[in-house]
PDB file of C-alpha atoms in Angstrom:
ATOM      1  CA  UNK P   1       0.094   0.085  -0.227  1.00  0.00           C
ATOM      2  CA  UNK P   2       1.253   3.392  -0.894  1.00  0.00           C
ATOM      3  CA  UNK P   3       2.525   5.384   2.122  1.00  0.00           C
ATOM      4  CA  UNK P   4       0.010   8.253   2.677  1.00  0.00           C
ATOM      5  CA  UNK P   5       1.578  11.834   1.478  1.00  0.00           C
ATOM      6  CA  UNK P   6       1.554  14.475   4.034  1.00  0.00           C
ATOM      7  CA  UNK P   7       3.698  16.849   2.560  1.00  0.00           C
ATOM      8  CA  UNK P   8       4.724  17.957  -0.896  1.00  0.00           C
ATOM      9  CA  UNK P   9       8.651  18.052  -1.661  1.00  0.00           C
ATOM     10  CA  UNK P  10       9.847  21.815  -1.662  1.00  0.00           C
ATOM     11  CA  UNK P  11      11.384  21.505  -5.114  1.00  0.00           C
ATOM     12  CA  UNK P  12       7.599  21.003  -6.642  1.00  0.00           C
ATOM     13  CA  UNK P  13       6.532  24.385  -5.148  1.00  0.00           C
ATOM     14  CA  UNK P  14       7.272  26.395  -8.288  1.00  0.00           C
ATOM     15  CA  UNK P  15       5.281  23.608 -10.405  1.00  0.00           C
ATOM     16  CA  UNK P  16       2.294  23.711  -8.303  1.00  0.00           C
ATOM     17  CA  UNK P  17       2.137  27.623  -8.100  1.00  0.00           C
ATOM     18  CA  UNK P  18      -1.239  28.478  -6.713  1.00  0.00           C
ATOM     19  CA  UNK P  19      -3.670  26.137  -6.277  1.00  0.00           C
ATOM     20  CA  UNK P  20      -7.300  25.260  -5.352  1.00  0.00           C
ATOM     21  CA  UNK P  21      -7.929  22.103  -3.545  1.00  0.00           C
ATOM     22  CA  UNK P  22     -10.818  20.116  -2.040  1.00  0.00           C
ATOM     23  CA  UNK P  23     -11.171  17.852   1.267  1.00  0.00           C
ATOM     24  CA  UNK P  24     -13.128  14.722   0.952  1.00  0.00           C
ATOM     25  CA  UNK P  25     -14.658  12.891   3.545  1.00  0.00           C
ATOM     26  CA  UNK P  26     -13.698   9.321   2.745  1.00  0.00           C
ATOM     27  CA  UNK P  27     -16.644   7.632   4.617  1.00  0.00           C
ATOM     28  CA  UNK P  28     -19.338   9.417   2.097  1.00  0.00           C
ATOM     29  CA  UNK P  29     -17.215  10.519  -0.693  1.00  0.00           C
ATOM     30  CA  UNK P  30     -18.519  14.016  -0.220  1.00  0.00           C
ATOM     31  CA  UNK P  31     -16.223  17.243  -0.207  1.00  0.00           C
ATOM     32  CA  UNK P  32     -16.548  19.157   2.800  1.00  0.00           C
ATOM     33  CA  UNK P  33     -14.187  22.103   2.263  1.00  0.00           C
ATOM     34  CA  UNK P  34     -12.552  23.802  -0.435  1.00  0.00           C
ATOM     35  CA  UNK P  35      -9.669  26.194  -0.179  1.00  0.00           C
ATOM     36  CA  UNK P  36      -6.864  27.765  -1.873  1.00  0.00           C
ATOM     37  CA  UNK P  37      -2.966  28.052  -1.044  1.00  0.00           C
ATOM     38  CA  UNK P  38       0.832  27.119  -2.047  1.00  0.00           C
ATOM     39  CA  UNK P  39       3.186  24.872  -0.600  1.00  0.00           C
ATOM     40  CA  UNK P  40       1.829  22.534   1.619  1.00  0.00           C
ATOM     41  CA  UNK P  41      -1.390  24.665   2.661  1.00  0.00           C
ATOM     42  CA  UNK P  42      -3.416  21.872   1.864  1.00  0.00           C
ATOM     43  CA  UNK P  43      -2.035  19.329   4.495  1.00  0.00           C
ATOM     44  CA  UNK P  44      -2.155  21.854   7.441  1.00  0.00           C
ATOM     45  CA  UNK P  45      -6.032  21.306   8.506  1.00  0.00           C
ATOM     46  CA  UNK P  46      -4.986  18.091   9.434  1.00  0.00           C
ATOM     47  CA  UNK P  47      -1.985  19.195  11.311  1.00  0.00           C
ATOM     48  CA  UNK P  48      -3.925  21.973  12.978  1.00  0.00           C
ATOM     49  CA  UNK P  49      -6.625  19.455  14.087  1.00  0.00           C
ATOM     50  CA  UNK P  50      -3.866  17.639  15.766  1.00  0.00           C
ATOM     51  CA  UNK P  51      -2.582  20.672  17.426  1.00  0.00           C
ATOM     52  CA  UNK P  52      -6.366  21.919  18.501  1.00  0.00           C
ATOM     53  CA  UNK P  53      -7.004  18.411  20.180  1.00  0.00           C
ATOM     54  CA  UNK P  54      -3.914  18.992  22.128  1.00  0.00           C
ATOM     55  CA  UNK P  55      -4.568  22.260  22.942  1.00  0.00           C
ATOM     56  CA  UNK P  56      -1.951  23.700  21.298  1.00  0.00           C
ATOM     57  CA  UNK P  57      -3.831  25.976  18.900  1.00  0.00           C
ATOM     58  CA  UNK P  58      -6.348  28.332  19.527  1.00  0.00           C
ATOM     59  CA  UNK P  59      -9.378  27.975  16.984  1.00  0.00           C
ATOM     60  CA  UNK P  60      -8.783  30.905  15.347  1.00  0.00           C
ATOM     61  CA  UNK P  61      -5.082  30.332  14.118  1.00  0.00           C
ATOM     62  CA  UNK P  62      -3.861  30.954  10.698  1.00  0.00           C
ATOM     63  CA  UNK P  63      -7.359  31.819   9.268  1.00  0.00           C
ATOM     64  CA  UNK P  64      -7.584  34.316   6.666  1.00  0.00           C
ATOM     65  CA  UNK P  65     -11.597  35.150   7.124  1.00  0.00           C
ATOM     66  CA  UNK P  66     -12.814  38.356   8.590  1.00  0.00           C
ATOM     67  CA  UNK P  67     -14.598  38.158  11.901  1.00  0.00           C
ATOM     68  CA  UNK P  68     -14.479  35.925  14.633  1.00  0.00           C
ATOM     69  CA  UNK P  69     -17.573  34.190  14.616  1.00  0.00           C
ATOM     70  CA  UNK P  70     -17.295  33.343  10.854  1.00  0.00           C
ATOM     71  CA  UNK P  71     -13.500  31.745  11.928  1.00  0.00           C
ATOM     72  CA  UNK P  72     -15.203  29.863  14.904  1.00  0.00           C
ATOM     73  CA  UNK P  73     -17.885  28.542  12.886  1.00  0.00           C
ATOM     74  CA  UNK P  74     -15.355  27.198   9.888  1.00  0.00           C
ATOM     75  CA  UNK P  75     -12.807  25.954  12.380  1.00  0.00           C
ATOM     76  CA  UNK P  76     -15.104  23.971  14.231  1.00  0.00           C
ATOM     77  CA  UNK P  77     -17.527  22.665  11.839  1.00  0.00           C
ATOM     78  CA  UNK P  78     -13.903  21.135   9.733  1.00  0.00           C
ATOM     79  CA  UNK P  79     -12.096  20.334  12.706  1.00  0.00           C
ATOM     80  CA  UNK P  80     -14.720  18.145  14.320  1.00  0.00           C
ATOM     81  CA  UNK P  81     -15.249  16.752  10.674  1.00  0.00           C
ATOM     82  CA  UNK P  82     -11.811  15.767  10.459  1.00  0.00           C
ATOM     83  CA  UNK P  83     -11.521  14.163  13.836  1.00  0.00           C
ATOM     84  CA  UNK P  84     -14.560  11.944  13.337  1.00  0.00           C
ATOM     85  CA  UNK P  85     -12.722  10.849   9.844  1.00  0.00           C
ATOM     86  CA  UNK P  86      -9.683   9.744  12.104  1.00  0.00           C
ATOM     87  CA  UNK P  87     -11.608   8.508  14.751  1.00  0.00           C
ATOM     88  CA  UNK P  88     -13.078   6.010  11.751  1.00  0.00           C
ATOM     89  CA  UNK P  89      -9.541   4.676  11.207  1.00  0.00           C
ATOM     90  CA  UNK P  90      -9.477   6.774   7.894  1.00  0.00           C
ATOM     91  CA  UNK P  91      -7.991   9.674   6.538  1.00  0.00           C
ATOM     92  CA  UNK P  92      -9.136  12.958   4.892  1.00  0.00           C
ATOM     93  CA  UNK P  93      -8.779  12.789   0.841  1.00  0.00           C
ATOM     94  CA  UNK P  94      -7.110  15.499  -0.565  1.00  0.00           C
ATOM     95  CA  UNK P  95      -7.848  16.748  -4.247  1.00  0.00           C
ATOM     96  CA  UNK P  96      -5.748  18.988  -6.166  1.00  0.00           C
ATOM     97  CA  UNK P  97      -8.233  20.430  -8.164  1.00  0.00           C
ATOM     98  CA  UNK P  98      -6.388  23.067 -10.037  1.00  0.00           C
ATOM     99  CA  UNK P  99      -2.970  23.818  -9.851  1.00  0.00           C
ATOM    100  CA  UNK P 100      -0.239  26.340 -11.393  1.00  0.00           C
ATOM    101  CA  UNK P 101      -2.238  29.291 -11.523  1.00  0.00           C
ATOM    102  CA  UNK P 102      -1.597  32.717 -10.305  1.00  0.00           C
ATOM    103  CA  UNK P 103      -3.100  34.515  -7.007  1.00  0.00           C
ATOM    104  CA  UNK P 104      -6.002  36.057  -8.605  1.00  0.00           C
ATOM    105  CA  UNK P 105      -7.188  33.233 -10.722  1.00  0.00           C
ATOM    106  CA  UNK P 106      -6.836  30.894  -7.747  1.00  0.00           C
ATOM    107  CA  UNK P 107      -9.366  33.187  -6.000  1.00  0.00           C
ATOM    108  CA  UNK P 108     -12.151  32.870  -9.010  1.00  0.00           C
ATOM    109  CA  UNK P 109     -11.385  29.093  -9.145  1.00  0.00           C
ATOM    110  CA  UNK P 110     -11.844  28.738  -5.400  1.00  0.00           C
ATOM    111  CA  UNK P 111     -14.970  30.777  -5.380  1.00  0.00           C
ATOM    112  CA  UNK P 112     -16.582  28.846  -8.304  1.00  0.00           C
ATOM    113  CA  UNK P 113     -16.264  25.555  -6.170  1.00  0.00           C
ATOM    114  CA  UNK P 114     -17.702  26.855  -3.344  1.00  0.00           C
ATOM    115  CA  UNK P 115     -20.502  27.684  -5.109  1.00  0.00           C
ATOM    116  CA  UNK P 116     -20.492  24.340  -6.541  1.00  0.00           C
ATOM    117  CA  UNK P 117     -20.779  22.052  -3.384  1.00  0.00           C
ATOM    118  CA  UNK P 118     -23.163  23.227  -1.240  1.00  0.00           C
ATOM    119  CA  UNK P 119     -23.288  22.357   2.456  1.00  0.00           C
ATOM    120  CA  UNK P 120     -19.650  22.932   2.863  1.00  0.00           C
ATOM    121  CA  UNK P 121     -18.023  24.161   6.311  1.00  0.00           C
ATOM    122  CA  UNK P 122     -16.468  27.007   4.478  1.00  0.00           C
ATOM    123  CA  UNK P 123     -17.662  30.057   6.966  1.00  0.00           C
ATOM    124  CA  UNK P 124     -18.241  32.272   3.432  1.00  0.00           C
ATOM    125  CA  UNK P 125     -19.280  31.661   0.216  1.00  0.00           C
ATOM    126  CA  UNK P 126     -17.323  32.476  -2.620  1.00  0.00           C
ATOM    127  CA  UNK P 127     -15.306  35.447  -3.213  1.00  0.00           C
ATOM    128  CA  UNK P 128     -17.981  37.736  -4.923  1.00  0.00           C
ATOM    129  CA  UNK P 129     -20.567  35.058  -5.188  1.00  0.00           C
ATOM    130  CA  UNK P 130     -23.246  37.452  -4.008  1.00  0.00           C
ATOM    131  CA  UNK P 131     -22.742  38.975  -7.689  1.00  0.00           C
ATOM    132  CA  UNK P 132     -21.105  36.523  -9.830  1.00  0.00           C
ATOM    133  CA  UNK P 133     -22.345  33.345  -8.202  1.00  0.00           C
ATOM    134  CA  UNK P 134     -24.535  30.665  -9.837  1.00  0.00           C
ATOM    135  CA  UNK P 135     -27.420  32.157 -11.779  1.00  0.00           C
ATOM    136  CA  UNK P 136     -29.716  30.715 -14.474  1.00  0.00           C
ATOM    137  CA  UNK P 137     -29.415  32.150 -18.007  1.00  0.00           C
ATOM    138  CA  UNK P 138     -32.648  34.219 -17.392  1.00  0.00           C
ATOM    139  CA  UNK P 139     -31.284  36.158 -14.596  1.00  0.00           C
ATOM    140  CA  UNK P 140     -27.865  36.401 -16.421  1.00  0.00           C
ATOM    141  CA  UNK P 141     -29.737  38.190 -18.934  1.00  0.00           C
ATOM    142  CA  UNK P 142     -32.021  40.330 -16.227  1.00  0.00           C
ATOM    143  CA  UNK P 143     -29.276  41.425 -14.345  1.00  0.00           C
ATOM    144  CA  UNK P 144     -26.959  43.035 -17.451  1.00  0.00           C
ATOM    145  CA  UNK P 145     -30.102  44.565 -19.413  1.00  0.00           C
ATOM    146  CA  UNK P 146     -30.732  46.907 -16.055  1.00  0.00           C
ATOM    147  CA  UNK P 147     -29.279  50.040 -16.188  1.00  0.00           C
ATOM    148  CA  UNK P 148     -26.117  50.695 -14.112  1.00  0.00           C
ATOM    149  CA  UNK P 149     -26.046  53.114 -11.422  1.00  0.00           C
ATOM    150  CA  UNK P 150     -22.959  55.374 -10.964  1.00  0.00           C
ATOM    151  CA  UNK P 151     -21.261  56.056  -7.985  1.00  0.00           C
ATOM    152  CA  UNK P 152     -21.934  60.011  -8.067  1.00  0.00           C
ATOM    153  CA  UNK P 153     -25.507  59.445  -8.510  1.00  0.00           C
ATOM    154  CA  UNK P 154     -25.895  57.227  -5.178  1.00  0.00           C
ATOM    155  CA  UNK P 155     -26.243  60.732  -2.972  1.00  0.00           C
ATOM    156  CA  UNK P 156     -27.734  59.587  -0.029  1.00  0.00           C
ATOM    157  CA  UNK P 157     -26.075  57.842   3.247  1.00  0.00           C
ATOM    158  CA  UNK P 158     -26.801  54.084   2.149  1.00  0.00           C
ATOM    159  CA  UNK P 159     -25.735  50.666   3.182  1.00  0.00           C
ATOM    160  CA  UNK P 160     -25.500  48.084   0.737  1.00  0.00           C
ATOM    161  CA  UNK P 161     -25.915  44.335   1.449  1.00  0.00           C
ATOM    162  CA  UNK P 162     -25.209  41.783  -1.296  1.00  0.00           C
ATOM    163  CA  UNK P 163     -26.875  38.273  -0.989  1.00  0.00           C
ATOM    164  CA  UNK P 164     -27.509  35.622  -3.776  1.00  0.00           C
ATOM    165  CA  UNK P 165     -30.695  34.629  -5.318  1.00  0.00           C
ATOM    166  CA  UNK P 166     -30.371  31.479  -3.752  1.00  0.00           C
ATOM    167  CA  UNK P 167     -30.284  33.097  -0.343  1.00  0.00           C
ATOM    168  CA  UNK P 168     -33.153  34.782  -1.427  1.00  0.00           C
ATOM    169  CA  UNK P 169     -35.076  31.251  -2.160  1.00  0.00           C
ATOM    170  CA  UNK P 170     -34.152  29.787   0.941  1.00  0.00           C
ATOM    171  CA  UNK P 171     -35.053  32.704   3.071  1.00  0.00           C
ATOM    172  CA  UNK P 172     -38.460  33.130   1.291  1.00  0.00           C
ATOM    173  CA  UNK P 173     -38.153  36.965   0.397  1.00  0.00           C
ATOM    174  CA  UNK P 174     -35.499  39.584  -0.256  1.00  0.00           C
ATOM    175  CA  UNK P 175     -36.487  41.386   2.714  1.00  0.00           C
ATOM    176  CA  UNK P 176     -35.381  38.116   5.391  1.00  0.00           C
ATOM    177  CA  UNK P 177     -32.663  37.440   3.229  1.00  0.00           C
ATOM    178  CA  UNK P 178     -31.135  41.007   3.968  1.00  0.00           C
ATOM    179  CA  UNK P 179     -32.584  40.821   7.716  1.00  0.00           C
ATOM    180  CA  UNK P 180     -29.772  39.119   9.020  1.00  0.00           C
ATOM    181  CA  UNK P 181     -26.570  39.662  11.292  1.00  0.00           C
ATOM    182  CA  UNK P 182     -23.798  41.197   9.960  1.00  0.00           C
ATOM    183  CA  UNK P 183     -20.044  42.476  10.575  1.00  0.00           C
ATOM    184  CA  UNK P 184     -20.802  46.005  10.848  1.00  0.00           C
ATOM    185  CA  UNK P 185     -20.045  49.065  12.806  1.00  0.00           C
ATOM    186  CA  UNK P 186     -23.117  49.816  14.685  1.00  0.00           C
ATOM    187  CA  UNK P 187     -22.302  53.742  14.449  1.00  0.00           C
ATOM    188  CA  UNK P 188     -21.763  53.798  10.711  1.00  0.00           C
ATOM    189  CA  UNK P 189     -24.865  51.551   9.985  1.00  0.00           C
ATOM    190  CA  UNK P 190     -27.043  53.732  11.853  1.00  0.00           C
ATOM    191  CA  UNK P 191     -25.704  56.776   9.838  1.00  0.00           C
ATOM    192  CA  UNK P 192     -27.615  55.297   6.562  1.00  0.00           C
ATOM    193  CA  UNK P 193     -30.346  56.731   5.680  1.00  0.00           C
ATOM    194  CA  UNK P 194     -31.366  53.773   3.045  1.00  0.00           C
ATOM    195  CA  UNK P 195     -30.331  50.084   3.327  1.00  0.00           C
ATOM    196  CA  UNK P 196     -30.145  48.886  -0.543  1.00  0.00           C
ATOM    197  CA  UNK P 197     -30.750  45.126  -0.823  1.00  0.00           C
ATOM    198  CA  UNK P 198     -28.372  44.000  -3.515  1.00  0.00           C
ATOM    199  CA  UNK P 199     -29.477  40.767  -5.408  1.00  0.00           C
ATOM    200  CA  UNK P 200     -26.660  39.467  -7.709  1.00  0.00           C
ATOM    201  CA  UNK P 201     -25.324  42.514  -7.906  1.00  0.00           C
ATOM    202  CA  UNK P 202     -28.721  44.630  -8.757  1.00  0.00           C
ATOM    203  CA  UNK P 203     -30.507  46.662  -6.390  1.00  0.00           C
ATOM    204  CA  UNK P 204     -33.655  45.142  -5.857  1.00  0.00           C
ATOM    205  CA  UNK P 205     -35.758  46.870  -2.674  1.00  0.00           C
ATOM    206  CA  UNK P 206     -34.752  49.727  -0.292  1.00  0.00           C
ATOM    207  CA  UNK P 207     -35.489  50.225   3.271  1.00  0.00           C
ATOM    208  CA  UNK P 208     -35.391  53.482   5.669  1.00  0.00           C
ATOM    209  CA  UNK P 209     -35.570  53.445   9.398  1.00  0.00           C
ATOM    210  CA  UNK P 210     -33.516  50.228   9.664  1.00  0.00           C
ATOM    211  CA  UNK P 211     -33.268  49.114  13.198  1.00  0.00           C
ATOM    212  CA  UNK P 212     -30.027  47.722  14.437  1.00  0.00           C
ATOM    213  CA  UNK P 213     -29.278  45.529  17.247  1.00  0.00           C
ATOM    214  CA  UNK P 214     -25.857  44.146  18.600  1.00  0.00           C
ATOM    215  CA  UNK P 215     -25.530  40.246  18.536  1.00  0.00           C
ATOM    216  CA  UNK P 216     -22.809  37.830  19.040  1.00  0.00           C
ATOM    217  CA  UNK P 217     -20.333  40.265  17.734  1.00  0.00           C
ATOM    218  CA  UNK P 218     -22.318  41.441  14.801  1.00  0.00           C
ATOM    219  CA  UNK P 219     -25.212  43.768  14.379  1.00  0.00           C
ATOM    220  CA  UNK P 220     -28.505  42.462  13.304  1.00  0.00           C
ATOM    221  CA  UNK P 221     -30.765  44.621  10.537  1.00  0.00           C
ATOM    222  CA  UNK P 222     -33.968  43.755  13.011  1.00  0.00           C
ATOM    223  CA  UNK P 223     -36.257  45.315  10.709  1.00  0.00           C
ATOM    224  CA  UNK P 224     -36.820  48.418   8.182  1.00  0.00           C
ATOM    225  CA  UNK P 225     -39.350  50.443   6.444  1.00  0.00           C
ATOM    226  CA  UNK P 226     -40.053  48.966   3.084  1.00  0.00           C
ATOM    227  CA  UNK P 227     -42.016  51.788   1.668  1.00  0.00           C
ATOM    228  CA  UNK P 228     -39.867  54.799   0.275  1.00  0.00           C
ATOM    229  CA  UNK P 229     -41.029  57.295  -1.884  1.00  0.00           C
ATOM    230  CA  UNK P 230     -41.183  57.125  -5.660  1.00  0.00           C
ATOM    231  CA  UNK P 231     -38.368  59.315  -6.186  1.00  0.00           C
ATOM    232  CA  UNK P 232     -36.065  56.857  -4.003  1.00  0.00           C
ATOM    233  CA  UNK P 233     -37.439  53.795  -5.488  1.00  0.00           C
ATOM    234  CA  UNK P 234     -36.970  54.834  -9.377  1.00  0.00           C
ATOM    235  CA  UNK P 235     -32.946  56.298  -8.374  1.00  0.00           C
ATOM    236  CA  UNK P 236     -32.022  52.842  -7.030  1.00  0.00           C
ATOM    237  CA  UNK P 237     -33.978  49.807  -7.471  1.00  0.00           C
ATOM    238  CA  UNK P 238     -33.618  47.531 -10.861  1.00  0.00           C
ATOM    239  CA  UNK P 239     -30.092  49.408 -11.029  1.00  0.00           C
ATOM    240  CA  UNK P 240     -26.807  47.570 -11.138  1.00  0.00           C
ATOM    241  CA  UNK P 241     -24.092  48.182  -8.585  1.00  0.00           C
ATOM    242  CA  UNK P 242     -21.282  50.427  -9.843  1.00  0.00           C
ATOM    243  CA  UNK P 243     -18.187  48.678 -10.411  1.00  0.00           C
ATOM    244  CA  UNK P 244     -16.748  50.023  -7.244  1.00  0.00           C
ATOM    245  CA  UNK P 245     -18.947  48.000  -5.184  1.00  0.00           C
ATOM    246  CA  UNK P 246     -18.722  44.660  -7.348  1.00  0.00           C
ATOM    247  CA  UNK P 247     -15.004  44.168  -7.617  1.00  0.00           C
ATOM    248  CA  UNK P 248     -13.997  40.385  -7.994  1.00  0.00           C
ATOM    249  CA  UNK P 249     -12.027  38.811  -5.193  1.00  0.00           C
ATOM    250  CA  UNK P 250     -14.418  40.904  -2.216  1.00  0.00           C
ATOM    251  CA  UNK P 251     -15.848  38.762   0.080  1.00  0.00           C
ATOM    252  CA  UNK P 252     -17.523  41.371   2.406  1.00  0.00           C
ATOM    253  CA  UNK P 253     -21.207  41.540   1.748  1.00  0.00           C
ATOM    254  CA  UNK P 254     -21.801  44.764   2.903  1.00  0.00           C
ATOM    255  CA  UNK P 255     -20.621  48.137   2.151  1.00  0.00           C
ATOM    256  CA  UNK P 256     -21.280  51.827   3.072  1.00  0.00           C
ATOM    257  CA  UNK P 257     -21.723  54.409   0.769  1.00  0.00           C
ATOM    258  CA  UNK P 258     -21.343  58.212   1.956  1.00  0.00           C
ATOM    259  CA  UNK P 259     -21.481  56.991   5.523  1.00  0.00           C
TER     260      UNK P 259
END
């Protein structure tokens, strides 16, 4: 039987370049985590799990995700699954899905894979998935036929919250999709006159008089009034977000404008 590979020899790092990988549960043959990296990054999760189990590592060590809650959720789910696999006398399957890429390309491939495998232990969706994630051909057509609003035309103090159509479908309505807890500054959020709900990069609803409540290190969008003036509705609704707010590689679903 072949010896289990625990690391790559350093002399192949240059050929590997930036790569995107999947961790697979051998019991179910299902992917439970997607990541990107260089060198021996793909193997570090197993090393981290052993350190965490022995108390030699904190739960948030070496994780490049903004927000303590996301770090904790991701690490706990991922390490629990790795521990269960080992307890069953098996080993995680490591798949290098694509290698030899530059960093920006790896970001895009990782994002596409995260969107393609629902139920992952990844704390966040793929980078840019709220704007460039999975859409039907009809949704793509509707999105790019919408006029684009320019930054100069957003004259009010606004908070943009970006989600994708799948989240809306899961929650039932656009309002419920954005009425959640977000990693935001309470002071800045309170300054926003309007909350713009952007679905797949298009502003679909506008709320005012938003109420916010701190919860577990985030602030929750508790409620907002949906009735706005016709002038405000025409100014924002059914307009594509400016390019400045849809940059690829951005994982932040919330952005302040003039706040």
